[in-house]
Amino acid sequence: MSTTTPPGQSALPPEAWAPLLRLSRLAGRPLERFLHIEAASGILLLVAAAIALLWANSPWAESYAHFWHTPLGIRVGDFTFERSLEWVVNDGLMAIFFFVVGMEIRREVHQGELSELRRAALPAAAALGGMLVPAGLYLLLANTPDTRSGWGVPMATDIAFAVGILTLLGSRVPPALRVLLLALAVIDDLGAIIVIAVFYSSGVAITGLLVAALGIVGVFAMQRFGVRSKWAYIVPAFVAWAGVYSAGIHPTIAGVIIGLITPVRTWLGPEGFVTGARTELEHIAQAQPGELSSHHLSETLRRVDAARREAMSPSESLIATLHPWVAFGIMPVFALANAGVPISSEPLDAASWTVALATATGLLVGKPLGVIGACWLALRLRLATLPKGLGMRELLVLGSTAGIGFTMALFISQLAFTETKLLAAGKLGVLAASGAAAVVALVLGRWLLTTSARPGAARSVDEAERSTAL
């Protein structure tokens, strides 16, 4: 953002430090900002996972389990609701994570890489192959009654870690590849959400669904009444969450649903904001000395602020507000709560070894095979076209990066396995495969990708997303 600084006045905000200010302005554009946050979040996730592993395998290992099983709750009269701290993270805070995921899916469908069929075909094919092949490979290796429930674990790609790996490759990665990875991850997340809702939910209670429907209807009703305050929607959103939870469906699905129905269209838009702000500021500029009271100035600034809020859609505004909190708060806390796998010196039993091997193979081998194979088939059948600036070398890097399945894979592990040993084995497989996939992606990226851009390739991720040229 550029501003005109009056003579004698510092160009920096009060208390600001120039190096940090420049760093914060690197992410000025929407998609650029999103990917910058994801890259930084990937580093923080890695640190949180390392801390969890060290803690769970240290002399203080018992305190790790004890801490996350600390009971939390509320009591009103005879009503008591009490759950563990781990439940608060996995079922409560992660609902906000899935809320942002739902809004990102809606945004991509409305105006992003998935807004046009010919642009969505390649990432859709890649995501579909990247879900089916790992699941099939897992079942091929672990198709017994005790272990087969984990087939959904290796289906998911972690966008934060994946973007972080591409960031480490620097200028070797063309912007179009970053956009393709984001679109793949969005569809991948949608597939994981459907899997959770259909296959990893308990028996559905009709009364709970009715309560959830009441909350969703409340959201639509408030939208029709023109309610613009985002805080007002917390009540019907909480009703929907409570209804989904009481219905026996994982409550994070409520976050996705609310995210999907959050409006993606602006009211005033950028042009309306510029017009309204200019009008209000001209009134201030034309006022005679002494005519502009503090009350009138306050009202004018209030109207300018309202115009600023309505320049963006509610979905874009909420993503911009919540995404840093999710990336730097909720996801690292989730990693800290779930990546603490105790590694015993004793050999794994047969079932645990099978789960760990099948999970790791599904991510490390199945994901790349599925993504690259589906892309090749879609291109061969002329169902999709490569964006300018991409070739098979970039697709190989894309496939290997997709094998990083940290956050969503750990989350599905919590739902897939009820036995402690199998859950630990599934998590161990996820962590090992994700780490190995990250190394493979870095090596392939250094080997296959060059710093010279191809002719006609997009120069930034925002340009790559806006471009319809394939």
PDB file of C-alpha atoms in Angstrom, residues 57 74 97 103-104 144 186 195 237 264 273 275 291 294 314-315 398 400 469-470:
ATOM      1  CA  ASN A  57       8.814 -39.373  24.454  1.00  0.00           C
ATOM      2  CA  ILE A  74     -19.613 -25.462  32.199  1.00  0.00           C
ATOM      3  CA  PHE A  97     -10.598 -24.372  10.934  1.00  0.00           C
ATOM      4  CA  MET A 103     -15.292 -20.379   2.890  1.00  0.00           C
ATOM      5  CA  GLU A 104     -12.142 -21.104   0.879  1.00  0.00           C
ATOM      6  CA  THR A 144      -8.747 -56.723   7.875  1.00  0.00           C
ATOM      7  CA  VAL A 186      -9.228 -27.290  -1.748  1.00  0.00           C
ATOM      8  CA  VAL A 195     -15.561 -38.855   3.844  1.00  0.00           C
ATOM      9  CA  ALA A 237     -23.776 -20.976  13.884  1.00  0.00           C
ATOM     10  CA  VAL A 264     -19.152 -14.336  -1.404  1.00  0.00           C
ATOM     11  CA  PHE A 273     -16.057   2.177  -1.304  1.00  0.00           C
ATOM     12  CA  THR A 275     -17.088   6.675  -4.246  1.00  0.00           C
ATOM     13  CA  GLU A 291     -17.667  23.949  11.425  1.00  0.00           C
ATOM     14  CA  SER A 294     -15.868  16.035  16.846  1.00  0.00           C
ATOM     15  CA  PRO A 314     -18.369 -11.290   4.166  1.00  0.00           C
ATOM     16  CA  SER A 315     -16.520 -14.447   3.108  1.00  0.00           C
ATOM     17  CA  LEU A 398       3.106 -31.508  -7.467  1.00  0.00           C
ATOM     18  CA  SER A 400       5.328 -35.668  -4.488  1.00  0.00           C
ATOM     19  CA  ALA A 469      -5.330 -18.756 -20.806  1.00  0.00           C
ATOM     20  CA  LEU A 470      -4.327 -22.424 -20.769  1.00  0.00           C
TER      21      LEU A 470
END
